[in-house]
Coordinates of C-alpha atoms in Angstrom, one line a residue:
Chain A
M515 CA 161.0 -7.1 155.4
E516 CA 162.3 -3.7 155.0
S517 CA 165.5 -4.9 155.9
F518 CA 165.2 -7.4 153.1
L519 CA 164.6 -5.0 150.5
V520 CA 167.1 -2.7 151.7
R521 CA 169.7 -5.2 152.0
Y522 CA 168.9 -6.8 148.3
R523 CA 167.7 -3.9 146.7
N524 CA 170.4 -3.9 143.9
H525 CA 169.5 -7.7 143.2
L526 CA 165.8 -6.9 143.2
V527 CA 166.1 -4.0 140.9
L528 CA 168.2 -5.9 138.6
L529 CA 165.8 -8.9 138.6
T530 CA 162.7 -6.5 138.1
I531 CA 164.1 -5.0 134.8
L532 CA 165.5 -8.3 133.5
A533 CA 162.0 -9.7 133.8
A534 CA 160.6 -6.9 132.3
Q535 CA 162.5 -7.0 129.2
L536 CA 162.4 -10.5 128.9
I537 CA 158.6 -10.4 128.9
G538 CA 158.7 -7.5 126.5
L539 CA 160.9 -10.2 124.3
G540 CA 158.6 -13.0 124.7
V541 CA 155.9 -10.7 123.4
Q542 CA 157.8 -10.0 120.1
V543 CA 158.9 -13.6 119.5
R544 CA 156.3 -15.7 117.4
H545 CA 156.5 -19.6 117.3
S546 CA 155.9 -21.1 113.8
R547 CA 154.2 -23.9 113.3
A548 CA 157.4 -25.6 112.2
G549 CA 158.6 -25.4 115.6
R550 CA 161.0 -22.5 114.9
N551 CA 160.6 -19.2 116.7
S552 CA 161.2 -15.8 114.6
L553 CA 160.7 -12.3 115.3
D554 CA 157.7 -10.4 114.2
P555 CA 158.4 -8.6 110.8
S556 CA 155.8 -6.3 111.4
D557 CA 156.3 -4.3 114.7
S558 CA 153.2 -4.1 117.1
A559 CA 152.1 -0.8 118.0
G560 CA 153.6 -0.4 121.5
V561 CA 157.2 -1.5 119.6
R562 CA 156.7 1.0 116.7
L563 CA 156.2 3.6 119.3
I564 CA 159.5 2.8 121.1
R565 CA 161.4 2.6 117.8
F566 CA 159.6 6.0 116.7
W567 CA 160.9 7.7 120.0
A568 CA 164.2 6.7 119.9
E569 CA 164.6 7.5 116.3
S570 CA 163.2 10.9 117.1
M571 CA 166.2 11.4 119.7
V572 CA 168.6 10.2 117.5
S573 CA 168.1 11.1 114.1
P574 CA 168.1 15.0 114.6
P575 CA 171.8 15.0 115.8
E576 CA 172.7 12.3 113.4
R577 CA 171.2 14.5 110.4
L578 CA 173.1 17.5 112.0
I579 CA 176.2 15.8 111.6
H580 CA 175.5 14.4 108.2
G581 CA 174.6 17.9 107.3
V582 CA 177.8 19.4 108.4
K583 CA 179.7 16.5 106.8
S584 CA 177.9 17.2 103.3
G585 CA 178.3 20.8 103.7
A586 CA 182.1 20.7 104.0
D587 CA 182.3 18.1 101.1
N588 CA 180.0 20.5 99.1
L589 CA 181.8 23.5 100.0
W590 CA 185.0 21.8 98.5
T591 CA 183.6 20.4 95.5
G592 CA 181.0 22.9 94.7
Y593 CA 182.9 26.3 95.3
L594 CA 186.8 25.5 95.5
D595 CA 187.5 22.8 93.2
L596 CA 185.5 23.6 89.9
R597 CA 188.2 23.3 87.3
H598 CA 186.7 22.7 83.7
V599 CA 183.3 22.8 85.2
R600 CA 182.0 25.1 82.2
Q601 CA 183.5 22.9 79.7
Q602 CA 181.9 19.9 81.3
N603 CA 178.4 21.7 81.8
L604 CA 178.2 22.3 78.1
E605 CA 179.2 18.6 77.3
L606 CA 176.8 17.2 79.9
E607 CA 174.0 19.4 78.8
Q608 CA 174.6 17.8 74.9
T609 CA 174.7 14.3 76.6
I610 CA 171.3 15.2 78.5
G611 CA 169.4 16.4 75.2
R612 CA 170.7 13.3 73.3
L613 CA 169.8 10.9 76.3
R614 CA 166.5 12.6 76.8
L615 CA 165.8 11.4 73.2
E616 CA 166.9 7.9 73.5
Q617 CA 165.1 7.5 76.7
A618 CA 161.8 8.5 74.9
A619 CA 162.6 6.1 72.2
L620 CA 163.2 3.3 74.9
L621 CA 160.1 4.3 77.1
E622 CA 158.3 4.0 73.8
D623 CA 159.8 0.2 73.1
A624 CA 158.9 -1.0 76.9
R625 CA 155.5 0.5 76.6
Q626 CA 155.1 -1.6 73.6
G627 CA 156.7 -4.6 74.9
Q628 CA 154.5 -4.5 78.1
R629 CA 151.3 -4.2 75.6
L630 CA 152.8 -7.5 74.1
Q631 CA 153.8 -9.1 77.6
A632 CA 150.2 -8.4 78.6
L633 CA 148.7 -9.8 75.8
L634 CA 150.7 -13.0 76.4
G635 CA 149.8 -13.2 79.9
F636 CA 153.1 -12.1 81.3
Q637 CA 153.4 -10.0 84.8
Q638 CA 156.4 -8.1 84.1
R639 CA 157.2 -5.1 86.5
Y640 CA 159.3 -2.1 85.4
I641 CA 160.8 1.0 87.6
Y642 CA 158.6 4.2 86.7
A643 CA 158.9 6.5 89.4
T644 CA 161.7 6.6 92.1
V645 CA 162.4 8.8 95.2
A646 CA 166.0 9.7 95.7
A647 CA 167.2 10.0 99.3
Q648 CA 170.5 10.2 101.3
V649 CA 171.9 7.9 103.9
F650 CA 172.5 9.4 107.4
G651 CA 172.6 6.7 110.0
T652 CA 173.0 3.1 110.7
S653 CA 171.6 1.0 113.7
G654 CA 175.1 0.6 114.9
S655 CA 174.9 -2.8 115.5
D656 CA 176.6 -5.3 113.4
Q657 CA 173.6 -7.7 114.1
S658 CA 171.3 -5.5 112.7
R659 CA 172.3 -4.3 109.2
V660 CA 170.0 -1.4 108.7
F661 CA 170.4 2.2 107.7
Y662 CA 168.2 5.1 107.9
I663 CA 167.2 7.4 105.0
D664 CA 165.9 11.2 105.0
K665 CA 162.9 10.4 103.5
G666 CA 159.6 9.0 104.8
S667 CA 155.8 8.7 104.4
D668 CA 155.6 12.2 103.5
S669 CA 157.6 11.6 100.3
G670 CA 155.5 8.7 99.4
L671 CA 157.5 6.1 100.8
A672 CA 155.9 2.9 102.1
R673 CA 157.1 -0.7 103.4
D674 CA 158.8 -3.0 101.3
M675 CA 159.8 -0.7 98.6
A676 CA 162.8 -1.6 97.0
V677 CA 166.0 0.5 97.4
V678 CA 168.7 0.7 94.7
T679 CA 171.4 2.4 93.5
A680 CA 173.0 3.0 89.9
D681 CA 175.1 -0.1 90.7
G682 CA 172.5 -2.4 91.9
I683 CA 170.1 -3.3 94.9
V684 CA 171.0 -2.3 98.3
G685 CA 167.5 -3.3 100.3
K686 CA 164.3 -2.5 101.2
V687 CA 162.0 -0.6 103.4
R688 CA 161.3 -1.9 106.4
D689 CA 159.8 1.0 108.7
V690 CA 158.5 4.6 107.7
F691 CA 158.3 7.3 109.9
P692 CA 157.0 10.7 108.6
H693 CA 160.5 11.9 107.6
N694 CA 162.9 9.0 107.9
A695 CA 162.8 5.5 106.9
Q696 CA 164.5 2.3 108.2
V697 CA 166.3 0.4 105.1
L698 CA 166.9 -3.5 105.7
A699 CA 170.0 -3.8 103.7
I700 CA 170.3 -7.1 101.5
N701 CA 173.5 -8.3 103.4
D702 CA 171.1 -8.4 106.9
Q703 CA 171.2 -12.1 108.1
T704 CA 167.3 -11.7 108.2
S705 CA 166.9 -10.2 104.6
G706 CA 165.8 -12.4 101.7
A707 CA 165.8 -11.8 97.8
G708 CA 165.0 -13.9 95.0
V709 CA 168.3 -14.1 92.6
L710 CA 169.0 -15.7 89.2
L711 CA 172.5 -16.4 88.2
E712 CA 172.5 -14.7 84.6
T713 CA 174.5 -17.3 82.4
T714 CA 173.1 -20.5 84.4
R715 CA 169.8 -19.2 84.8
I716 CA 169.9 -21.1 88.5
R717 CA 167.5 -19.5 90.9
G718 CA 168.1 -18.9 94.7
I719 CA 167.6 -16.7 97.5
L720 CA 170.1 -14.3 98.4
K721 CA 171.0 -13.5 102.1
G722 CA 173.3 -12.1 104.0
N723 CA 175.8 -13.8 106.7
V724 CA 177.3 -12.9 110.0
S725 CA 180.0 -10.9 108.4
G726 CA 178.1 -9.2 106.3
Q727 CA 178.8 -10.8 102.9
L728 CA 176.2 -11.7 100.4
E729 CA 175.4 -15.6 99.6
V730 CA 173.1 -17.5 97.6
V731 CA 171.4 -20.4 99.5
G732 CA 169.0 -23.1 98.3
V733 CA 171.4 -24.0 95.2
L734 CA 171.8 -27.6 94.3
S735 CA 175.4 -28.7 93.4
D736 CA 176.3 -27.4 90.1
E737 CA 179.9 -27.4 88.4
R738 CA 178.5 -24.8 85.8
I739 CA 178.6 -22.1 88.4
K740 CA 181.9 -20.3 88.5
P741 CA 183.1 -17.1 90.0
G742 CA 182.8 -14.1 87.8
E743 CA 179.2 -15.0 87.0
K744 CA 176.6 -12.2 87.3
V745 CA 173.9 -12.4 89.7
V746 CA 170.6 -10.3 88.9
T747 CA 167.2 -10.0 90.5
A748 CA 164.7 -12.5 89.7
G749 CA 161.6 -10.6 90.3
G750 CA 159.6 -13.1 92.1
D751 CA 159.6 -11.6 95.4
L752 CA 157.6 -8.9 94.8
V753 CA 159.9 -6.3 96.0
F754 CA 162.7 -6.0 93.5
P755 CA 162.0 -5.6 89.8
R756 CA 163.3 -8.4 87.6
G757 CA 167.0 -7.7 86.2
L758 CA 168.4 -5.4 88.5
P759 CA 172.1 -5.9 89.3
V760 CA 173.0 -7.6 92.5
G761 CA 177.0 -8.6 92.1
V762 CA 179.3 -11.4 90.6
V763 CA 179.9 -14.8 92.2
S764 CA 183.1 -14.4 94.3
K765 CA 183.4 -17.9 95.6
V766 CA 181.3 -21.4 95.6
A767 CA 181.8 -23.2 98.5
S768 CA 180.1 -26.7 99.8
D769 CA 177.3 -26.6 102.4
S770 CA 178.7 -28.1 105.5
D771 CA 175.2 -28.7 106.5
N772 CA 173.8 -30.6 103.2
P773 CA 176.7 -31.8 100.8
A774 CA 174.0 -31.6 98.3
Y775 CA 173.9 -28.0 98.3
I776 CA 176.3 -25.4 98.0
D777 CA 176.9 -21.7 99.0
V778 CA 177.4 -19.3 96.4
M779 CA 179.3 -16.3 97.9
V780 CA 178.2 -12.8 95.9
K781 CA 180.4 -9.6 95.7
S782 CA 177.7 -6.9 96.0
S783 CA 177.7 -4.2 93.1
A784 CA 176.8 -1.7 95.3
N785 CA 179.4 -0.8 97.9
L786 CA 176.8 -1.5 101.1
D787 CA 179.4 -0.3 103.7
R788 CA 179.4 3.3 101.9
L789 CA 176.0 4.4 100.9
D790 CA 175.4 8.0 100.5
E791 CA 172.7 8.3 97.9
V792 CA 170.1 5.6 97.4
L793 CA 166.5 5.5 95.1
V794 CA 163.4 4.3 96.5
I795 CA 161.4 2.7 93.6
T796 CA 157.8 3.8 94.7
S797 CA 156.1 2.8 91.8
M798 CA 156.3 0.2 89.0
Q799 CA 153.3 1.4 87.0
P800 CA 153.5 3.1 84.0
R801 CA 153.2 6.8 84.7
F802 CA 154.7 8.9 82.1
S803 CA 155.4 12.9 83.1
A804 CA 154.2 15.5 80.7
Q805 CA 158.0 16.1 79.5
E806 CA 158.2 12.4 78.7
K807 CA 155.3 12.5 76.7
Q808 CA 156.5 15.3 74.8
D809 CA 159.7 13.7 74.4
M810 CA 158.3 10.6 73.1
A811 CA 156.2 12.4 70.6
T812 CA 159.3 13.9 69.3
S813 CA 160.9 11.2 69.0
E814 CA 158.0 9.3 67.3
T815 CA 158.2 12.5 64.8
L816 CA 161.9 12.2 64.4
D817 CA 161.6 8.6 63.6
G818 CA 159.1 9.1 60.7
A819 CA 161.0 12.0 59.2
Q820 CA 164.3 9.7 59.3
A821 CA 162.5 6.7 57.7
A822 CA 161.3 9.0 54.9
A823 CA 164.7 10.1 54.2
I824 CA 165.9 6.6 54.3
E825 CA 163.2 5.9 51.7
Q826 CA 164.3 8.8 49.6
Q827 CA 167.8 8.0 49.6
I828 CA 167.2 4.6 48.7
Q829 CA 165.0 5.8 45.4
A830 CA 167.6 7.9 44.3
Q831 CA 170.4 5.2 44.4
Q832 CA 168.1 3.0 42.3
K833 CA 167.5 6.0 39.8
A834 CA 171.5 6.6 39.9
A835 CA 171.8 2.8 39.0
Q836 CA 169.4 2.5 36.1
I837 CA 171.2 5.9 34.5
T838 CA 174.5 4.4 35.0
A839 CA 173.5 1.1 33.3
E840 CA 172.0 2.7 30.3
R841 CA 174.8 5.0 29.3
L842 CA 177.6 2.2 29.9
P843 CA 178.5 0.8 26.3
G844 CA 178.3 -3.1 25.7
L845 CA 176.3 -3.8 28.6
T846 CA 173.1 -3.6 26.3
V847 CA 172.7 -5.2 22.9
P848 CA 169.8 -3.8 21.1
N849 CA 169.1 -7.0 19.2
L850 CA 168.7 -9.5 22.2
P851 CA 165.7 -9.6 24.6
P852 CA 166.1 -8.1 28.1
D853 CA 166.6 -11.4 29.9
Q854 CA 169.7 -12.3 27.6
Q855 CA 171.4 -9.0 28.0
P856 CA 175.2 -9.3 28.8
I857 CA 174.4 -7.2 32.0
N858 CA 172.5 -9.9 33.5
D859 CA 175.2 -12.5 32.4
S860 CA 176.1 -14.2 35.9
S861 CA 178.9 -16.5 34.4
P862 CA 182.6 -15.7 35.3
P863 CA 184.0 -13.1 32.4
N864 CA 187.7 -15.3 32.3
P865 CA 187.0 -19.2 32.9
I866 CA 190.2 -20.8 33.7
S867 CA 191.5 -22.9 31.1
P868 CA 191.8 -26.8 31.2
Q869 CA 195.4 -27.7 32.1
P870 CA 196.9 -29.5 29.4
Q871 CA 198.7 -32.8 29.9
S872 CA 202.4 -32.9 30.5
P873 CA 204.4 -34.4 27.4
V874 CA 205.5 -38.2 27.5
H875 CA 208.6 -37.5 26.0
P876 CA 209.5 -33.8 26.9
D877 CA 212.3 -32.2 24.7
E878 CA 213.8 -28.6 24.8
F879 CA 210.7 -27.1 23.3
S880 CA 208.5 -28.5 25.8
P881 CA 206.9 -26.3 28.4
I882 CA 209.1 -25.5 31.5
P883 CA 206.9 -26.5 34.6
G884 CA 206.9 -23.6 37.0
D885 CA 207.2 -21.0 34.4
K886 CA 204.4 -18.6 34.4
V887 CA 202.9 -17.0 30.9
V888 CA 200.6 -14.2 31.3
A889 CA 199.6 -14.3 27.5
G890 CA 200.0 -16.3 24.6
V891 CA 200.1 -15.7 21.2
S892 CA 198.1 -17.4 18.4
D893 CA 199.0 -18.2 15.2
D894 CA 197.3 -15.0 13.6
G895 CA 199.5 -12.9 16.1
A896 CA 196.7 -12.0 18.4
A897 CA 197.0 -12.4 22.2
S898 CA 194.8 -15.1 23.8
P899 CA 193.7 -15.2 27.4
A900 CA 196.7 -16.0 29.9
P901 CA 196.5 -19.1 31.5
A902 CA 198.1 -17.8 34.5
A903 CA 195.6 -19.0 36.5
A904 CA 196.7 -22.4 36.0
G905 CA 200.3 -21.7 37.1
K906 CA 201.9 -23.1 34.0
T907 CA 203.8 -22.1 31.0
I908 CA 201.5 -23.0 28.2
A909 CA 201.6 -21.8 24.5
P910 CA 198.3 -21.8 22.8
P911 CA 197.7 -24.9 20.5
G912 CA 199.6 -24.9 17.2
T913 CA 201.9 -22.4 18.4
P914 CA 205.3 -23.0 17.0
P915 CA 208.0 -23.4 18.7
R916 CA 209.9 -20.3 18.4
A917 CA 207.0 -18.1 18.7
E918 CA 206.2 -20.3 21.8
N919 CA 209.8 -19.5 23.2
A920 CA 209.1 -15.6 22.2
A921 CA 206.0 -15.8 24.0
R922 CA 207.7 -17.2 26.6
N923 CA 210.2 -14.5 26.9
A924 CA 207.4 -11.8 26.3
H925 CA 205.5 -12.6 29.5
A926 CA 207.6 -10.5 31.6
T927 CA 206.7 -7.1 29.6
V928 CA 202.9 -7.5 29.0
P929 CA 201.5 -4.2 28.6
P930 CA 198.1 -3.5 30.1
S931 CA 196.3 -4.2 27.3
G932 CA 197.0 -7.8 27.4
R933 CA 199.2 -7.9 24.4
P934 CA 202.8 -9.1 24.5
A935 CA 205.2 -6.4 23.4
S936 CA 206.9 -9.2 21.4
T937 CA 203.5 -9.7 19.4
A938 CA 204.3 -6.2 17.5
Q939 CA 206.9 -8.1 15.2
A940 CA 204.5 -11.1 14.9
P941 CA 203.4 -12.0 11.4
P942 CA 200.0 -11.4 10.0
A943 CA 197.3 -14.0 9.7
G944 CA 198.5 -16.4 7.2
Q945 CA 202.1 -15.7 6.9
T946 CA 204.7 -18.3 8.4
A947 CA 206.9 -16.9 11.3
P948 CA 210.3 -16.5 10.9
G949 CA 212.3 -19.6 11.5
R950 CA 209.3 -21.5 11.4
N951 CA 210.6 -24.0 8.8
P952 CA 214.1 -25.4 9.6
Chain B
M107 CA 198.7 -2.7 145.0
S108 CA 195.4 -1.5 143.5
F109 CA 192.9 -3.6 145.1
I110 CA 191.7 -2.0 148.2
G111 CA 188.9 -2.4 150.5
A112 CA 185.4 -1.6 149.6
S113 CA 184.1 0.5 152.3
F114 CA 187.4 2.6 152.1
R115 CA 187.5 3.0 148.3
R116 CA 183.7 3.7 148.4
D117 CA 184.1 6.5 151.0
I118 CA 186.4 8.5 149.0
E119 CA 185.6 7.8 145.3
I120 CA 182.3 8.3 143.9
H121 CA 182.0 10.4 140.9
R122 CA 179.6 13.1 140.7
Y123 CA 178.6 14.8 137.1
P124 CA 176.5 17.8 136.2
L125 CA 173.2 16.4 135.0
L126 CA 173.8 17.6 131.6
V127 CA 176.6 15.0 131.3
Y128 CA 174.3 12.4 132.2
I129 CA 171.9 13.2 129.3
L130 CA 174.2 14.3 126.7
V131 CA 177.3 11.7 126.9
P132 CA 174.9 8.9 126.7
L133 CA 173.0 10.6 123.5
A134 CA 176.6 11.4 122.0
A135 CA 177.4 7.6 122.4
L136 CA 174.4 6.5 120.7
V137 CA 174.5 9.0 117.9
A138 CA 178.0 8.1 117.5
Q139 CA 177.4 4.6 117.5
A140 CA 175.0 5.2 114.9
W141 CA 176.9 7.5 112.6
L142 CA 180.5 6.3 113.0
P143 CA 179.6 2.9 111.0
R144 CA 179.4 5.1 108.1
V145 CA 182.8 6.0 108.1
F146 CA 184.4 3.0 109.4
G147 CA 182.3 0.6 107.1
Q148 CA 182.6 -3.2 108.1
Y149 CA 185.8 -2.2 110.6
A150 CA 183.3 -0.5 113.1
Y151 CA 184.4 -2.9 115.7
F152 CA 183.1 -0.7 118.9
D153 CA 180.6 -0.4 121.4
L154 CA 179.9 3.2 122.7
P155 CA 176.8 2.8 124.5
L156 CA 178.7 -0.2 126.3
V157 CA 181.9 2.0 127.1
V158 CA 179.7 4.7 128.6
T159 CA 177.8 2.4 130.8
I160 CA 180.9 0.8 132.0
Y161 CA 182.5 4.4 132.7
F162 CA 179.3 5.5 134.9
A163 CA 178.9 2.3 136.6
L164 CA 182.4 2.3 137.5
G165 CA 182.6 6.0 138.4
R166 CA 179.3 6.0 140.5
R167 CA 179.8 2.2 142.1
S168 CA 175.9 2.1 142.1
P169 CA 174.8 -1.4 140.9
I170 CA 171.1 0.2 140.4
Q171 CA 172.3 3.2 138.5
G172 CA 174.7 0.8 136.6
T173 CA 171.7 -1.2 135.9
L174 CA 169.6 1.4 134.7
M175 CA 172.1 3.3 132.4
G176 CA 172.8 0.0 130.7
A177 CA 169.2 -1.1 130.5
A178 CA 168.4 2.6 129.2
L179 CA 171.2 2.5 126.5
G180 CA 170.5 -1.2 125.0
L181 CA 167.1 -0.4 124.8
F182 CA 167.7 2.7 122.7
E183 CA 170.2 0.5 120.7
D184 CA 167.6 -2.3 120.2
A185 CA 165.1 0.4 119.1
L186 CA 167.4 1.7 116.3
S187 CA 167.8 -1.8 115.1
H188 CA 165.1 -3.9 113.4
L189 CA 165.8 -6.8 115.9
A190 CA 163.6 -7.3 119.1
I191 CA 163.8 -4.8 121.9
G192 CA 165.2 -6.0 124.7
L193 CA 168.4 -8.2 123.6
N194 CA 170.7 -5.3 123.9
G195 CA 169.0 -3.8 126.9
I196 CA 169.4 -7.3 128.8
A197 CA 172.9 -7.6 128.0
K198 CA 174.1 -4.0 129.0
S199 CA 171.7 -4.4 132.1
I200 CA 173.9 -7.3 133.5
A201 CA 176.8 -5.3 132.3
G202 CA 176.4 -2.3 134.0
Y203 CA 175.5 -4.2 137.3
L204 CA 178.6 -6.1 137.1
A205 CA 180.6 -3.0 136.4
A206 CA 179.4 -1.2 139.4
S207 CA 179.8 -4.0 141.7
V208 CA 183.4 -5.0 140.6
G209 CA 183.9 -1.0 140.8
V210 CA 182.9 -1.2 144.8
R211 CA 185.7 -3.8 145.5
I212 CA 188.7 -2.4 143.1
D213 CA 190.6 0.5 142.5
V214 CA 188.9 1.8 139.0
E215 CA 191.5 4.7 138.4
N216 CA 194.2 2.5 136.9
H217 CA 194.1 2.2 133.2
T218 CA 195.3 -1.1 133.1
I219 CA 192.5 -2.4 135.3
R220 CA 189.5 -0.1 133.3
V221 CA 191.0 -1.7 130.0
A222 CA 190.7 -5.0 131.3
L223 CA 187.5 -4.8 132.9
T224 CA 186.1 -3.3 129.5
F225 CA 187.4 -5.8 127.5
L226 CA 185.9 -8.6 129.9
L227 CA 182.7 -7.0 130.0
S228 CA 182.7 -6.7 126.2
L229 CA 182.8 -10.3 126.0
V230 CA 180.4 -10.9 128.7
S231 CA 177.7 -8.5 127.1
G232 CA 178.2 -10.5 123.9
A233 CA 177.6 -14.0 125.7
I234 CA 174.6 -12.5 127.4
Y235 CA 173.3 -11.4 123.9
L236 CA 174.0 -14.8 122.5
F237 CA 172.2 -16.7 125.3
V238 CA 169.4 -14.9 125.5
S239 CA 168.9 -14.7 121.6
R240 CA 169.7 -18.1 121.0
F241 CA 168.7 -20.2 124.1
L242 CA 166.0 -18.1 125.7
L243 CA 164.1 -17.0 122.8
G244 CA 165.2 -19.7 120.4
L245 CA 166.0 -17.2 117.5
E246 CA 168.2 -19.0 114.6
F247 CA 171.1 -16.5 113.7
Q248 CA 174.5 -17.0 113.0
W249 CA 177.4 -15.5 115.5
N250 CA 180.8 -14.6 114.8
W251 CA 182.9 -14.7 118.2
L252 CA 186.1 -13.2 116.2
G253 CA 184.1 -10.2 115.7
E254 CA 183.3 -9.8 119.4
I255 CA 186.8 -10.3 120.3
F256 CA 187.7 -7.4 117.9
K257 CA 184.8 -5.3 119.4
A258 CA 186.1 -6.0 123.0
I259 CA 189.4 -4.8 121.9
G260 CA 188.2 -1.8 120.0
N261 CA 186.3 -1.0 123.3
S262 CA 189.4 -1.2 125.4
V263 CA 191.4 1.1 123.0
I264 CA 188.5 3.8 123.1
V265 CA 188.6 3.3 127.2
L266 CA 192.5 4.5 126.9
L267 CA 191.4 7.8 125.1
L268 CA 187.5 8.6 126.4
F269 CA 188.0 7.8 130.2
P270 CA 190.3 10.3 130.6
L271 CA 188.4 13.0 129.1
L272 CA 185.5 12.3 130.9
D273 CA 187.2 12.0 134.1
R274 CA 187.7 15.9 133.3
L275 CA 183.6 16.4 133.4
Q276 CA 183.3 15.3 137.0
L277 CA 182.3 17.7 139.6
R278 CA 185.4 18.0 142.1
D279 CA 184.9 19.3 145.7

């Protein structure tokens, strides 16, 4: 027996270790009613303890390396490369002041919107509290796309909290330790998030594939889905608030397993491979800080003052219009009632004259088509309104041919008063124009 | 001829290291494996714990030590991931055992053999991982063999740089 153990000790040690690990794996796998095996999403106490030990051993040196790298980066960006920083600081302070007021106004709108939606029975979730954290490590395995952040339960983090950046969503908190937390990235194969295609309003489940790319699965074939369409969170998974950016559609491919479905490949908005700082959404209940409340009060005061100023301005403009109308001559006739005053006349001031018919037998005195007359001359020598709008060379009815020709020749020198220069020699009313009689 | 009898090679070539090397080198491999993907992103095609397992298994020429080293590093890797603890442990246990068993029989000082052995054992480790997770446990997930080949190539390149450095740490008589 002893010789057997000595002879096969290598094999026996290997088998013992493999058997122990297989038993441990069997404990961690669950068999579903659908006949599929899956890993238990919530670790047992023993597994959590092993993970905690491993994390406690690896994370301190990892954080040290990350700290040294960050320190070197900060040394350069914070002390050596400081050109134009003072000017930028002044501009940023001004921008912050403006943005604070705008944010207060938006918070007020959001609060009002929530009240209205509560009245309508909607359950909309908003982001009200976040915790900023730094990414300092990964799992090191491409089968497990998780990363570690430097905030844990001490900072108020809990399981299933959404993790985002300014660009879009990046994952959710999977496991929490006192000072660290493990975040499952959205491009992991086991992750899932409810998403919505912004234009076509088609819903689907966002998952990661083996290459770490994002894809929306469970989407029926639809020709309207095109590359470039934005993808946002749908808000139905109770992890991510609705409307957060996810990415854009990069490719649409048919599902090889089921032709009725398509795989929508998505390019993530956030750079999931190079994450440095993330935000963990710790609360989606309305909680305003004292500063935010003060800003909102200031915003309301400013809004009231602005509305009063606009009202005064409108009143002043109305007064000025009345005074102008009273002072303008001809706009009011004392003998007419107010509703028949010329100022209230909406008819066009210069109606277009009817176009005369062309002569049946034109002669040398007939009007030339295409020639323009700005003003005609009547028998009494007064200028008549110009039929220029008709685009014809027309003399007023009853105009003698010579006067008509004179009018035709005078149209090029019409003074601003509308009276042609040639009408200065026109005979007075009742007299015959020179050359009238042959 | 690099292939020499086992008994002769075993008598003259068992590498010994200070105790700190047995602790710090695997820990450094785990830390680097967890941190370097932040630098290389999706191009982090390497498995430093596997490389270290193969190195110590080849150097010590002890299947038991190779198995234990592989199991420990694999379990650590699993514990840092969100997957079941034991998948990498089993794969690396077998890889360590195989490396030590091969190291008894061939000359492992030759760089070509080291590189070729690391390449093969990387693929074997991936195949065991796939076998255990998909066939023994019945888990459903996608597998990228091209990525595994790239990882085997990356491990082979790292061997060329890392093994000579680690050789300098061994105790000489």
